XYZ file of C-alpha atoms in Angstrom:
786
model
C 23.295 -2.107 11.124
C 22.312 -3.951 14.304
C 21.394 -7.608 14.164
C 21.087 -9.524 17.461
C 19.439 -12.989 17.473
C 17.257 -13.608 20.429
C 15.313 -16.824 19.532
C 13.658 -18.467 22.530
C 14.973 -21.978 23.387
C 11.730 -23.699 22.957
C 11.498 -22.452 19.369
C 14.685 -24.307 18.564
C 13.476 -27.690 19.652
C 9.735 -27.892 18.942
C 9.905 -27.721 15.186
C 12.373 -30.698 15.110
C 10.144 -33.141 16.913
C 8.190 -34.489 14.005
C 11.496 -35.458 12.253
C 12.524 -37.685 15.016
C 9.649 -40.183 14.585
C 9.686 -43.640 13.013
C 9.740 -44.680 9.494
C 6.853 -44.565 6.937
C 5.215 -47.707 5.826
C 5.225 -46.666 2.130
C 7.123 -44.068 0.013
C 5.295 -40.770 -0.141
C 3.564 -39.402 -3.195
C 3.834 -35.748 -4.094
C 1.295 -33.643 -2.359
C -0.869 -31.386 -4.546
C -0.195 -28.226 -2.408
C 1.082 -27.364 0.998
C -2.093 -25.341 1.625
C -5.783 -26.214 1.097
C -7.191 -24.290 -1.843
C -9.923 -24.841 -4.347
C -9.252 -25.352 -8.087
C -10.635 -21.830 -8.598
C -7.675 -20.359 -6.723
C -5.030 -21.966 -8.771
C -3.612 -19.496 -11.469
C -2.661 -20.619 -14.975
C 0.660 -19.308 -16.136
C 0.748 -17.462 -19.422
C 3.264 -19.121 -21.776
C 6.296 -17.066 -22.612
C 5.177 -14.142 -20.294
C 5.414 -13.472 -16.552
C 3.663 -13.750 -13.249
C 2.136 -10.270 -13.393
C 0.314 -10.974 -16.644
C -1.074 -14.276 -15.256
C -2.501 -12.448 -12.231
C -3.884 -9.613 -14.174
C -6.024 -12.150 -16.112
C -7.705 -13.326 -12.826
C -9.410 -10.181 -11.339
C -11.752 -12.364 -9.252
C -8.759 -13.394 -7.059
C -7.968 -11.125 -4.104
C -4.719 -11.029 -2.109
C -2.907 -8.482 0.001
C 0.454 -10.330 0.179
C 2.821 -12.015 -2.119
C 5.119 -14.798 -1.088
C 7.801 -16.399 -3.148
C 8.829 -19.775 -1.718
C 7.266 -18.987 1.579
C 8.826 -15.535 2.007
C 7.204 -12.103 1.489
C 8.225 -10.480 -1.760
C 8.018 -6.674 -2.479
C 9.473 -6.698 -6.047
C 7.703 -6.446 -9.282
C 5.980 -9.628 -10.462
C 6.591 -8.561 -14.147
C 10.261 -9.513 -13.678
C 9.476 -13.054 -12.691
C 9.114 -15.070 -15.947
C 6.719 -17.941 -16.271
C 9.450 -20.498 -16.924
C 10.889 -19.748 -13.391
C 7.608 -20.691 -11.697
C 6.498 -24.186 -10.647
C 3.105 -23.172 -9.257
C 0.962 -20.124 -8.653
C -1.969 -20.125 -6.285
C -3.905 -17.838 -4.023
C -4.428 -18.799 -0.303
C -7.650 -17.573 1.183
C -6.580 -18.342 4.809
C -3.027 -18.375 6.138
C -1.254 -21.491 7.223
C 1.229 -21.777 10.171
C 4.224 -21.631 7.779
C 3.314 -18.085 6.714
C 3.818 -14.901 8.739
C 0.844 -14.338 10.994
C 0.449 -10.928 9.550
C -0.284 -12.276 6.054
C -3.940 -11.387 6.138
C -6.380 -10.665 3.257
C -5.275 -13.572 1.066
C -1.834 -14.454 -0.076
C -0.418 -15.067 -3.632
C 1.950 -18.052 -3.227
C 4.559 -18.481 -5.890
C 6.671 -21.580 -5.826
C 9.760 -21.129 -7.980
C 11.866 -23.890 -9.604
C 15.662 -24.060 -10.019
C 16.976 -22.363 -13.159
C 19.195 -25.258 -13.982
C 16.128 -27.323 -14.797
C 15.326 -25.140 -17.843
C 15.243 -27.138 -20.973
C 15.959 -24.226 -23.115
C 17.681 -20.754 -22.531
C 15.267 -17.873 -22.780
C 15.811 -14.174 -23.499
C 12.840 -11.812 -23.080
C 12.268 -8.195 -24.003
C 9.373 -5.930 -23.197
C 8.982 -2.347 -24.395
C 6.025 -0.267 -23.267
C 4.756 3.356 -23.966
C 2.368 5.010 -21.515
C 0.166 7.916 -21.916
C -1.654 9.893 -19.109
C -4.601 12.016 -20.280
C -4.525 14.226 -17.148
C -1.224 15.703 -17.865
C -0.939 14.858 -21.602
C 2.291 13.153 -20.449
C 4.193 10.168 -21.735
C 6.192 7.469 -19.952
C 8.388 4.663 -21.123
C 9.233 1.175 -19.755
C 11.915 -1.296 -20.955
C 12.695 -4.701 -19.601
C 15.142 -7.364 -20.773
C 15.961 -10.667 -19.014
C 17.825 -13.868 -19.860
C 17.606 -17.247 -18.199
C 20.237 -19.827 -19.058
C 21.067 -23.360 -17.921
C 24.340 -25.092 -18.337
C 24.566 -28.524 -16.636
C 24.341 -28.077 -12.990
C 24.506 -24.304 -13.275
C 21.738 -21.817 -13.983
C 21.403 -18.060 -13.856
C 18.780 -15.252 -14.562
C 19.726 -11.617 -15.203
C 17.304 -8.840 -15.790
C 17.493 -5.090 -16.362
C 14.515 -2.756 -16.179
C 14.212 0.994 -17.042
C 11.192 3.080 -16.201
C 10.516 6.766 -16.767
C 7.281 8.688 -16.375
C 5.920 12.207 -16.053
C 2.797 12.971 -14.035
C 0.357 15.794 -13.581
C -2.489 15.897 -10.911
C -5.121 18.448 -9.990
C -6.609 18.450 -6.493
C -9.259 20.429 -4.686
C -9.436 20.341 -0.850
C -12.025 21.826 1.405
C -12.845 21.846 5.129
C -16.035 22.873 6.810
C -17.285 24.430 9.939
C -20.788 24.647 11.474
C -22.423 27.689 12.905
C -23.575 26.578 16.359
C -26.597 28.963 16.297
C -27.880 28.432 12.849
C -26.549 25.038 12.109
C -25.452 26.191 8.675
C -22.255 24.819 7.152
C -19.651 27.084 5.640
C -16.347 26.383 4.039
C -13.461 26.782 6.550
C -10.745 26.572 3.787
C -10.789 25.978 0.049
C -7.521 25.090 -1.761
C -6.508 23.888 -5.169
C -3.187 22.715 -6.590
C -1.439 21.327 -9.561
C 1.092 18.674 -8.949
C 3.909 18.131 -11.565
C 6.122 15.188 -11.214
C 8.848 13.076 -12.996
C 10.048 9.601 -12.048
C 12.984 7.495 -13.174
C 13.797 4.107 -12.086
C 16.577 1.553 -13.038
C 16.695 -1.928 -11.555
C 19.107 -4.888 -12.012
C 18.231 -8.268 -10.653
C 20.070 -11.576 -10.749
C 19.864 -15.138 -9.364
C 22.370 -18.022 -9.651
C 21.403 -21.662 -8.881
C 23.882 -24.481 -8.510
C 23.086 -28.173 -8.225
C 25.432 -29.833 -5.800
C 23.820 -33.241 -6.109
C 20.528 -34.744 -7.230
C 18.948 -33.805 -3.822
C 20.838 -30.632 -2.960
C 21.224 -27.222 -4.503
C 22.241 -23.694 -3.503
C 21.267 -20.314 -4.792
C 22.154 -16.653 -4.550
C 20.200 -13.452 -5.408
C 21.355 -9.842 -5.856
C 18.965 -7.006 -6.775
C 19.624 -3.375 -7.045
C 17.031 -0.587 -7.629
C 17.741 3.106 -7.989
C 14.919 5.697 -8.067
C 14.891 9.449 -8.699
C 11.951 11.881 -8.671
C 11.555 15.623 -9.198
C 8.319 17.302 -8.054
C 6.778 20.799 -7.616
C 3.323 21.938 -6.622
C 1.998 25.478 -6.687
C -0.991 25.818 -4.325
C -3.625 28.486 -3.563
C -5.758 28.333 -0.379
C -8.588 30.623 0.753
C -8.767 30.663 4.679
C -12.356 31.789 5.352
C -12.020 30.785 8.962
C -9.462 33.612 9.469
C -12.112 36.204 8.949
C -15.720 36.903 10.122
C -18.511 35.099 8.495
C -21.554 37.219 7.408
C -24.682 36.820 5.182
C -24.593 33.070 5.436
C -27.100 30.963 3.574
C -27.193 27.245 2.754
C -24.854 27.709 -0.230
C -23.343 31.170 0.053
C -21.804 33.779 2.306
C -19.011 36.179 3.020
C -15.819 36.121 5.112
C -14.453 39.599 5.909
C -10.800 39.880 6.877
C -9.958 36.380 5.578
C -6.610 35.108 4.467
C -5.433 33.935 1.064
C -2.241 31.797 0.741
C -0.032 31.265 -2.279
C 2.552 28.480 -1.787
C 5.084 26.440 -3.674
C 6.457 23.005 -2.815
C 9.583 22.000 -4.779
C 11.865 18.971 -4.082
C 13.764 16.132 -5.532
C 14.477 12.777 -4.049
C 16.651 9.847 -4.651
C 16.557 6.249 -3.209
C 18.517 3.071 -3.445
C 17.441 -0.479 -2.593
C 19.906 -3.371 -2.281
C 18.790 -6.927 -1.636
C 20.753 -9.988 -1.436
C 19.916 -13.595 -0.461
C 21.679 -16.921 0.070
C 19.948 -20.133 0.295
C 20.151 -23.964 0.274
C 17.597 -26.555 -0.530
C 17.666 -30.282 0.214
C 14.949 -32.428 -1.550
C 15.049 -36.090 -0.518
C 12.440 -38.921 -1.053
C 10.612 -37.833 2.072
C 12.561 -34.974 3.618
C 12.756 -31.371 2.483
C 14.978 -28.778 4.114
C 15.517 -25.086 3.070
C 17.453 -22.394 4.726
C 17.696 -18.759 3.646
C 19.470 -15.607 4.765
C 18.297 -12.296 3.267
C 19.438 -8.708 3.895
C 17.827 -5.694 2.379
C 18.874 -2.086 2.776
C 16.839 0.979 1.663
C 18.129 4.481 1.602
C 15.865 7.539 0.867
C 17.202 11.138 0.632
C 15.522 14.435 -0.052
C 18.554 16.877 -0.429
C 16.606 20.092 -0.959
C 12.946 20.046 0.191
C 11.847 23.700 -0.243
C 8.426 25.423 0.638
C 7.789 29.036 0.462
C 4.402 30.824 1.219
C 2.989 34.239 0.810
C -0.181 35.524 2.397
C -2.704 38.175 1.722
C -4.286 39.055 5.137
C -7.478 41.006 5.711
C -9.079 39.982 2.382
C -12.721 40.324 1.902
C -14.123 37.170 0.213
C -17.542 35.948 -0.909
C -18.360 32.387 -1.838
C -21.231 30.451 -3.244
C -21.817 27.014 -4.876
C -24.393 25.013 -6.883
C -22.063 21.945 -6.472
C -20.209 21.999 -3.154
C -17.272 20.199 -4.763
C -16.596 23.316 -6.894
C -17.089 26.520 -4.716
C -16.901 29.904 -6.529
C -14.832 32.508 -4.689
C -14.820 36.189 -5.418
C -12.617 38.983 -3.950
C -9.805 41.394 -4.767
C -7.009 38.767 -4.378
C -5.010 39.062 -7.614
C -2.524 41.828 -6.811
C 0.865 40.131 -6.141
C 1.855 43.108 -4.019
C -0.790 42.208 -1.485
C 0.887 38.759 -0.828
C 3.642 39.375 1.731
C 6.186 36.658 2.713
C 4.948 34.381 5.431
C 7.364 31.520 5.809
C 10.128 29.433 4.136
C 11.254 25.871 4.856
C 14.685 24.740 3.632
C 15.020 20.999 4.606
C 17.032 17.827 4.114
C 15.420 14.573 4.887
C 17.063 11.117 5.139
C 15.697 7.795 5.951
C 17.710 4.429 6.090
C 16.093 1.108 6.683
C 17.726 -2.325 7.138
C 15.889 -5.619 7.068
C 17.461 -9.029 7.880
C 15.608 -12.308 7.644
C 16.895 -15.769 8.436
C 14.631 -18.840 7.897
C 14.896 -22.639 8.394
C 12.062 -24.888 7.118
C 11.863 -28.692 7.342
C 9.188 -30.887 5.840
C 8.808 -34.762 6.089
C 6.191 -36.450 4.027
C 4.555 -39.728 4.940
C 2.172 -42.295 3.434
C 0.430 -45.232 4.928
C -2.247 -47.581 3.616
C -5.002 -45.073 4.514
C -3.312 -41.657 4.947
C -0.830 -39.508 3.287
C 0.504 -36.098 4.284
C 3.452 -34.263 5.715
C 4.847 -32.701 8.843
C 6.311 -29.186 8.465
C 8.007 -26.862 10.913
C 10.441 -24.079 10.948
C 12.125 -21.070 12.571
C 12.283 -17.402 11.400
C 14.045 -14.384 12.759
C 13.508 -10.854 11.346
C 15.248 -7.696 12.479
C 14.267 -4.344 10.994
C 15.802 -0.868 11.756
C 14.730 2.536 10.562
C 16.727 5.648 11.224
C 15.163 9.047 10.102
C 16.793 12.404 10.315
C 15.527 15.774 9.436
C 17.770 18.872 9.047
C 15.421 21.819 8.753
C 15.710 25.562 8.667
C 12.387 27.419 9.017
C 12.070 31.212 8.558
C 8.850 33.010 9.309
C 9.853 36.679 8.702
C 12.058 38.774 6.362
C 13.945 41.978 7.216
C 12.549 44.065 4.452
C 9.828 44.080 1.816
C 9.238 40.818 0.075
C 6.095 39.769 -1.725
C 5.155 37.137 -4.250
C 5.620 39.572 -7.122
C 9.413 39.528 -6.494
C 9.611 35.777 -7.274
C 6.274 34.948 -8.904
C 5.263 33.629 -12.290
C 1.698 32.961 -13.681
C 0.563 29.692 -12.252
C -1.949 29.089 -15.076
C -5.380 27.625 -14.826
C -6.760 24.243 -13.801
C -7.662 22.120 -16.683
C -10.072 19.389 -15.625
C -12.370 20.581 -12.847
C -16.039 21.438 -13.654
C -15.111 24.942 -12.599
C -11.904 26.615 -13.899
C -9.690 27.948 -11.123
C -6.869 30.504 -11.819
C -3.773 29.988 -9.574
C -2.787 33.585 -10.282
C 0.801 34.608 -9.578
C 2.561 31.825 -7.655
C 6.202 31.469 -6.463
C 8.597 30.176 -9.063
C 11.084 27.514 -7.750
C 14.237 28.868 -9.402
C 13.501 32.514 -8.559
C 12.477 31.783 -4.945
C 15.658 29.682 -4.314
C 17.885 32.391 -5.909
C 16.220 35.126 -3.744
C 16.673 32.961 -0.658
C 20.412 32.353 -1.478
C 21.103 35.980 -2.291
C 19.388 37.381 0.880
C 19.929 34.541 3.294
C 21.113 36.902 6.030
C 17.855 38.912 6.011
C 15.782 35.795 6.941
C 15.889 35.410 10.787
C 15.688 31.884 11.826
C 12.568 30.725 13.678
C 14.223 28.654 16.398
C 11.123 27.043 17.894
C 9.647 25.913 14.645
C 13.102 24.825 13.297
C 13.605 22.615 16.369
C 10.018 21.172 15.928
C 10.771 20.267 12.427
C 14.300 18.964 12.855
C 14.223 17.316 16.269
C 10.592 16.166 16.345
C 11.013 14.337 13.080
C 14.329 12.597 13.811
C 14.259 9.145 15.400
C 15.526 5.597 15.406
C 13.304 2.569 15.717
C 13.852 -1.225 15.601
C 11.606 -4.242 15.477
C 12.664 -7.915 16.004
C 10.248 -10.761 15.377
C 11.221 -14.301 16.364
C 8.913 -17.133 15.264
C 8.426 -20.823 15.207
C 5.800 -23.010 13.832
C 4.650 -26.673 13.309
C 1.933 -27.984 11.156
C 0.508 -31.443 10.157
C -1.276 -32.102 6.855
C -3.206 -35.315 6.459
C -5.273 -36.604 3.640
C -7.667 -39.519 3.680
C -10.461 -40.339 1.309
C -12.436 -37.265 0.466
C -10.954 -35.384 3.421
C -7.877 -33.286 3.981
C -6.946 -31.285 6.961
C -4.171 -29.053 8.212
C -3.687 -28.328 11.914
C -0.824 -26.455 13.547
C 0.243 -23.410 15.223
C 2.744 -20.483 15.152
C 4.413 -18.474 17.927
C 5.667 -15.104 17.323
C 7.622 -12.869 19.737
C 7.914 -9.129 18.909
C 10.382 -6.661 20.407
C 10.307 -2.926 19.620
C 12.588 -0.087 20.866
C 12.883 3.462 19.827
C 14.892 6.611 20.461
C 13.187 9.970 19.661
C 13.082 13.593 20.714
C 10.515 15.690 22.559
C 10.614 19.421 21.804
C 9.746 21.373 24.907
C 7.950 24.740 24.645
C 7.844 27.173 27.600
C 4.761 29.077 28.721
C 5.411 31.957 26.402
C 5.548 29.583 23.432
C 9.260 29.804 22.970
C 11.693 26.913 22.412
C 13.129 25.689 25.720
C 14.968 22.421 25.117
C 14.922 19.079 23.255
C 14.667 16.045 25.496
C 15.643 12.589 24.266
C 13.013 9.910 24.672
C 13.411 6.224 24.474
C 11.214 3.226 25.074
C 10.748 -0.460 24.395
C 8.147 -3.070 24.655
C 7.689 -6.740 23.806
C 4.786 -9.169 23.374
C 4.338 -12.779 22.333
C 1.309 -14.367 20.613
C 0.274 -17.833 19.629
C -1.594 -18.355 16.378
C -3.380 -21.726 16.080
C -5.078 -22.746 12.814
C -7.238 -25.560 11.536
C -8.156 -26.184 7.890
C -10.505 -28.856 6.433
C -11.514 -29.727 2.941
C -14.147 -32.242 1.975
C -15.085 -33.413 -1.540
C -18.876 -33.770 -1.154
C -19.075 -35.211 -4.666
C -17.255 -34.919 -7.941
C -18.609 -31.495 -8.419
C -18.856 -29.999 -4.983
C -15.979 -28.998 -2.623
C -16.344 -27.742 0.951
C -13.470 -25.801 2.576
C -13.380 -24.383 6.144
C -10.643 -22.719 8.143
C -10.262 -21.245 11.632
C -7.130 -19.145 12.056
C -5.708 -16.306 14.127
C -3.654 -13.521 12.738
C -2.170 -10.200 13.563
C -1.570 -6.762 12.150
C 1.305 -4.958 13.887
C 1.333 -1.118 13.673
C 3.827 0.252 11.231
C 6.954 0.046 13.335
C 7.641 3.738 12.613
C 4.185 4.799 13.799
C 4.902 3.776 17.390
C 7.602 6.537 17.641
C 6.482 9.687 19.520
C 7.081 12.011 16.547
C 5.156 15.186 15.961
C 4.557 17.036 12.743
C 2.963 20.470 12.987
C 1.281 22.347 10.070
C 0.715 25.840 11.143
C -1.011 26.778 7.940
C -3.706 24.082 8.284
C -3.631 24.246 11.996
C -3.159 20.568 12.297
C -0.829 18.232 14.194
C 0.068 14.609 13.295
C 1.579 12.516 16.182
C 3.000 9.008 16.676
C 1.441 6.668 19.118
C 3.939 4.784 21.443
C 1.189 2.873 23.211
C -0.322 1.537 19.992
C -1.194 -2.161 20.327
C -1.180 -4.720 17.502
C -4.610 -5.762 15.977
C -5.544 -9.305 16.522
C -7.943 -11.237 14.401
C -9.938 -14.403 14.999
C -10.937 -15.713 11.622
C -13.589 -18.159 10.406
C -13.678 -18.890 6.623
C -16.026 -21.195 4.791
C -16.450 -21.825 1.101
C -18.541 -23.984 -1.182
C -17.337 -24.419 -4.743
C -19.694 -26.049 -7.216
C -18.478 -27.107 -10.639
C -21.267 -26.245 -13.098
C -19.190 -27.702 -15.978
C -15.598 -28.390 -16.836
C -15.016 -24.755 -17.401
C -17.738 -22.976 -15.252
C -17.994 -22.713 -11.392
C -20.188 -21.112 -8.777
C -18.646 -20.316 -5.356
C -20.013 -19.081 -2.084
C -17.545 -17.766 0.501
C -18.574 -16.801 4.105
C -16.311 -15.240 6.613
C -16.304 -13.740 10.100
C -13.506 -11.660 11.851
C -13.568 -10.980 15.478
C -11.038 -8.120 15.928
C -9.295 -6.836 19.025
C -7.538 -3.445 19.286
C -8.578 -2.281 15.879
C -6.341 0.566 14.745
C -8.078 3.586 13.282
C -7.211 7.272 12.602
C -8.660 9.717 15.120
C -9.075 13.412 14.696
C -9.759 15.617 17.733
C -9.687 19.377 18.350
C -7.049 20.478 20.993
C -8.670 22.532 23.780
C -6.239 24.970 25.501
C -2.517 25.351 25.595
C -0.107 26.368 22.953
C -1.987 24.617 20.108
C -5.443 25.585 21.186
C -7.957 24.973 18.307
C -5.549 22.806 16.260
C -6.721 19.465 14.885
C -4.711 16.510 16.308
C -4.562 13.335 14.172
C -3.100 10.019 15.331
C -3.603 6.277 15.270
C -5.697 4.848 18.146
C -6.839 1.518 19.224
C -10.496 0.751 19.308
C -11.668 -1.935 21.790
C -13.138 -4.473 19.434
C -14.844 -4.949 16.059
C -16.564 -7.698 14.066
C -16.657 -8.188 10.273
C -18.981 -10.560 8.658
C -19.194 -11.040 4.918
C -20.139 -13.118 1.925
C -18.664 -13.349 -1.534
C -20.497 -14.861 -4.399
C -18.220 -15.786 -7.530
C -19.670 -17.008 -10.834
C -17.362 -18.027 -13.566
C -19.050 -18.968 -16.770
C -17.702 -20.123 -20.176
C -20.160 -18.857 -22.745
C -19.225 -21.592 -25.262
C -21.553 -23.782 -23.307
C -24.366 -21.549 -24.433
C -23.406 -21.811 -28.107
C -20.566 -22.818 -30.237
C -20.324 -19.334 -31.825
C -19.376 -18.013 -28.419
C -16.184 -20.258 -28.199
C -13.423 -18.395 -26.253
C -15.815 -15.962 -24.409
C -16.369 -16.084 -20.693
C -17.698 -13.879 -17.843
C -16.819 -13.619 -14.213
C -18.983 -11.952 -11.634
C -17.952 -11.381 -8.005
C -20.207 -9.628 -5.533
C -19.227 -8.906 -1.912
C -21.185 -7.689 1.036
C -19.685 -6.902 4.394
C -21.454 -6.089 7.730
C -18.991 -4.629 10.234
C -19.349 -2.924 13.548
C -16.790 -1.312 15.949
C -16.796 0.796 19.040
C -14.411 3.861 18.988
C -13.067 5.383 22.269
C -13.894 8.978 21.345
C -17.514 8.103 20.406
C -18.611 5.593 23.078
C -22.258 5.893 22.459
C -22.019 5.254 18.664
C -21.525 2.009 16.757
C -19.703 2.562 13.468
C -18.414 0.213 10.679
C -14.783 -0.596 10.664
C -12.629 1.820 8.591
C -12.083 0.940 4.895
C -15.107 -1.410 4.693
C -17.637 -0.988 1.966
C -21.022 -2.483 2.558
C -21.221 -3.727 -0.981
C -18.823 -4.185 -3.968
C -19.098 -5.845 -7.311
C -16.846 -6.489 -10.234
C -17.739 -8.088 -13.569
C -15.257 -9.168 -16.236
C -15.843 -10.294 -19.827
C -12.992 -12.270 -21.421
C -12.188 -13.435 -24.853
C -9.238 -15.965 -25.031
C -8.828 -17.907 -28.203
C -5.965 -18.581 -30.475
C -3.668 -15.596 -30.907
C -5.929 -13.057 -29.066
C -6.726 -12.334 -25.435
C -8.977 -9.465 -24.405
C -10.680 -8.451 -21.131
C -13.021 -5.808 -20.087
C -13.218 -5.273 -16.327
C -15.821 -3.165 -14.357
C -15.526 -2.524 -10.638
C -17.937 -0.690 -8.267
C -17.893 -0.208 -4.493
C -19.929 1.668 -1.904
C -18.549 4.615 0.086
C -16.472 3.705 3.214
C -15.348 5.292 6.489
C -11.679 6.325 6.680
C -11.369 8.269 10.008
C -13.394 9.082 13.026
C -13.873 12.410 14.612
C -15.258 13.598 17.956
C -18.291 14.834 16.123
C -20.244 12.641 13.793
C -20.658 15.313 11.088
C -16.917 15.324 10.761
C -16.315 11.593 10.228
C -14.383 11.226 6.953
C -15.475 8.897 4.097
C -14.100 7.902 0.863
C -16.649 7.931 -1.996
C -16.908 4.784 -3.960
C -15.750 4.739 -7.505
C -16.983 3.044 -10.769
C -13.913 1.877 -12.698
C -13.770 0.400 -16.169
C -10.450 -1.125 -17.485
C -9.580 -2.875 -20.728
C -6.633 -5.056 -21.709
C -5.688 -7.025 -24.753
C -2.791 -8.990 -26.299
C -2.304 -10.370 -29.879
C 0.346 -12.848 -30.896
C 1.712 -11.668 -34.307
C 4.459 -14.282 -34.354
C 5.370 -17.276 -32.441
C 7.728 -15.205 -30.307
C 6.119 -11.773 -30.419
C 3.019 -10.413 -28.805
C 1.533 -6.938 -28.864
C -0.361 -5.667 -25.856
C -2.613 -2.711 -25.050
C -4.154 -1.516 -21.699
C -6.650 1.282 -20.903
C -7.285 2.164 -17.277
C -10.206 4.186 -15.683
C -12.113 4.554 -19.003
C -14.891 6.280 -17.096
C -12.467 8.928 -15.878
C -13.728 8.297 -12.265
C -12.430 10.931 -9.847
C -11.101 10.370 -6.320
C -13.425 11.981 -3.705
C -13.868 12.155 -0.013
C -16.179 13.973 2.300
C -17.008 14.532 5.969
C -20.386 13.562 7.242
C -22.214 13.344 3.923
C -21.527 14.237 0.360
C -22.713 17.779 0.720
C -19.397 18.517 2.525
C -16.717 17.349 0.195
C -13.135 17.611 1.486
C -11.088 16.377 -1.509
C -11.599 16.058 -5.238
C -8.774 14.504 -7.203
C -8.896 14.330 -10.971
C -8.306 10.929 -12.375
C -8.485 10.577 -16.081
C -7.717 7.697 -18.572
C -4.309 6.172 -18.807
C -3.107 4.043 -21.813
C -0.238 1.622 -22.216
C 0.849 -0.221 -25.400
C 3.982 -2.206 -26.191
C 5.578 -5.408 -27.400
C 6.759 -8.659 -25.708
C 9.394 -10.746 -27.477
C 11.121 -14.011 -26.549
C 14.384 -15.178 -28.184
């Protein structure tokens, strides 16, 4: 572990200045919130439950980040009980005390010390899950206890999770005849993915009150995960043959290739998190300091891929629906499928994350104003070390075909057209054959070095930050003004695999690099109560999205079967956002509201995924995919949210309510590989809507939620007809709880009741590239408090 503190001197002094000023004229009253939010964005906790259930009942709220006491949290909210929470709210625009990369809304959880509990609480939750796609079951169990004894309080929880999964996927790629303009499938593949997951987690927190104004706390969390996966796969490579007799929906490929492949692996991971902190809460002064360290270890001890190919196959294809292409040809004889390649790999990734924070807050109140000064420091150091130990074999000294290790792969179950996998490699038989005849597999040195050296690297990212903010409230107005400075330093060590002119391995050259940059993020927030029913809120903020610190490493992953390469991008710049947000909330009645939200984002150095075709050299014709920076982009949008209590329409409708949220986004960006085209920003749908109907009365809660969104762009190609899009989905979910006793509730959830598949395409929907089955999932269980 490497932790080096490099906090600039000015960050050490600036945050302390507000605390050196004079005395207040009056004692301060408690502020409603450290951020400016509307009443609609406050979340009501569910008694005797947890934060996760409270959030699930508010589908109209959107957030991409979760913070607990001002720090980002990655754990499950289901393990945070309601009695441990002081407040729960969603921030639409970030304030200077939050990391500048907390974009897209933030769920802010304020906890309270455990020693303040009036009664000890023990909770138990048991859940049974069923997945229609695989006819598979899963189980979850959670038990937690929170106890207070004088100045001492603690919380312990234990969670167990086991699930089995089954997925079916179709994938297609297309090519266009330059003379006729007709499109033909380049490749068609289908697979069935079988997986099993297990997780056990133990979490603990201890709070101790030193005095009425000072307490300290400690956390220790441990999570262990295991998974076991295998995936048989069949692919028809029409592009390896000669196309003939092409029409708009049919054709032939003479001398094509058919692949039968197996992926088999298991993995294990461990996560350890501990935190120490101290909080001082005086009449007007608040100070908190925290030190957190998290370590993650991920290990794949036996990643195994084996592939057999039938070359010179004559195939015909046709379709009525291009998502389900019919293929015919003599491809069922196992003896025709000769050994092509085998990968025996061990993969390890270790990550360390250290965070140290100091926050100071001083409240004030005068005859006309009240508010607070707040400032603080933060240092974060992250490291990732990844190593790949690979052995790749692309030939066998003897006869070896899929029949020697194969078993029937069965048929797909859920596509509109049934596909037969035929004879596919069996995991146990393939591994046994490999171990028994290891000496007959000559090592492919070049591709082994590409796999091992090219995917092994070390990268670190350090972020030092400081902020200061002032909140003031007078009459119907409240404002927050402040700024945050963040300094980022990145360094990496990687490997470049050098290939000579004949395509043979020459050497591996170490590569290293580093870079640093600093940014200032000002922000200004204003709220105005226009009248008793109407609230206006506006904010101007700046924020950042750093590239994943592993994506700036110059790694290279080569897939010879798909003729594709994925590369890291050492020159990738962070994306900067200039944000304007405005909202108007109108209270229709005590339980009904109508809200209008407007926003604009000016974006610099937008990161997107670019696909290009390599021209010339060793990888001529391969598709190269990598992250790139676009020069600029704009996003303008509007949200309309209507929350209506139906009881106001009639007493017989008591307990019923509806919520409607409609969103429209207009975005535009320029992409370097398409300078003459103006395209939307990636992952933006033009329109989306969600409608929920809720019943909440007495012992019963039930909610039906419908969501719909338009298609959206996911990657940009050199040619417009190859731009990739994700098809929008219509999703219908249902959830309900019923309190059978004062301490016992039953719950039921059903997800994706419309069985909406996951689909993507290039250019337009007549050229699908992926079809993923997604059927209904059900959960039922019991929650008990003691």
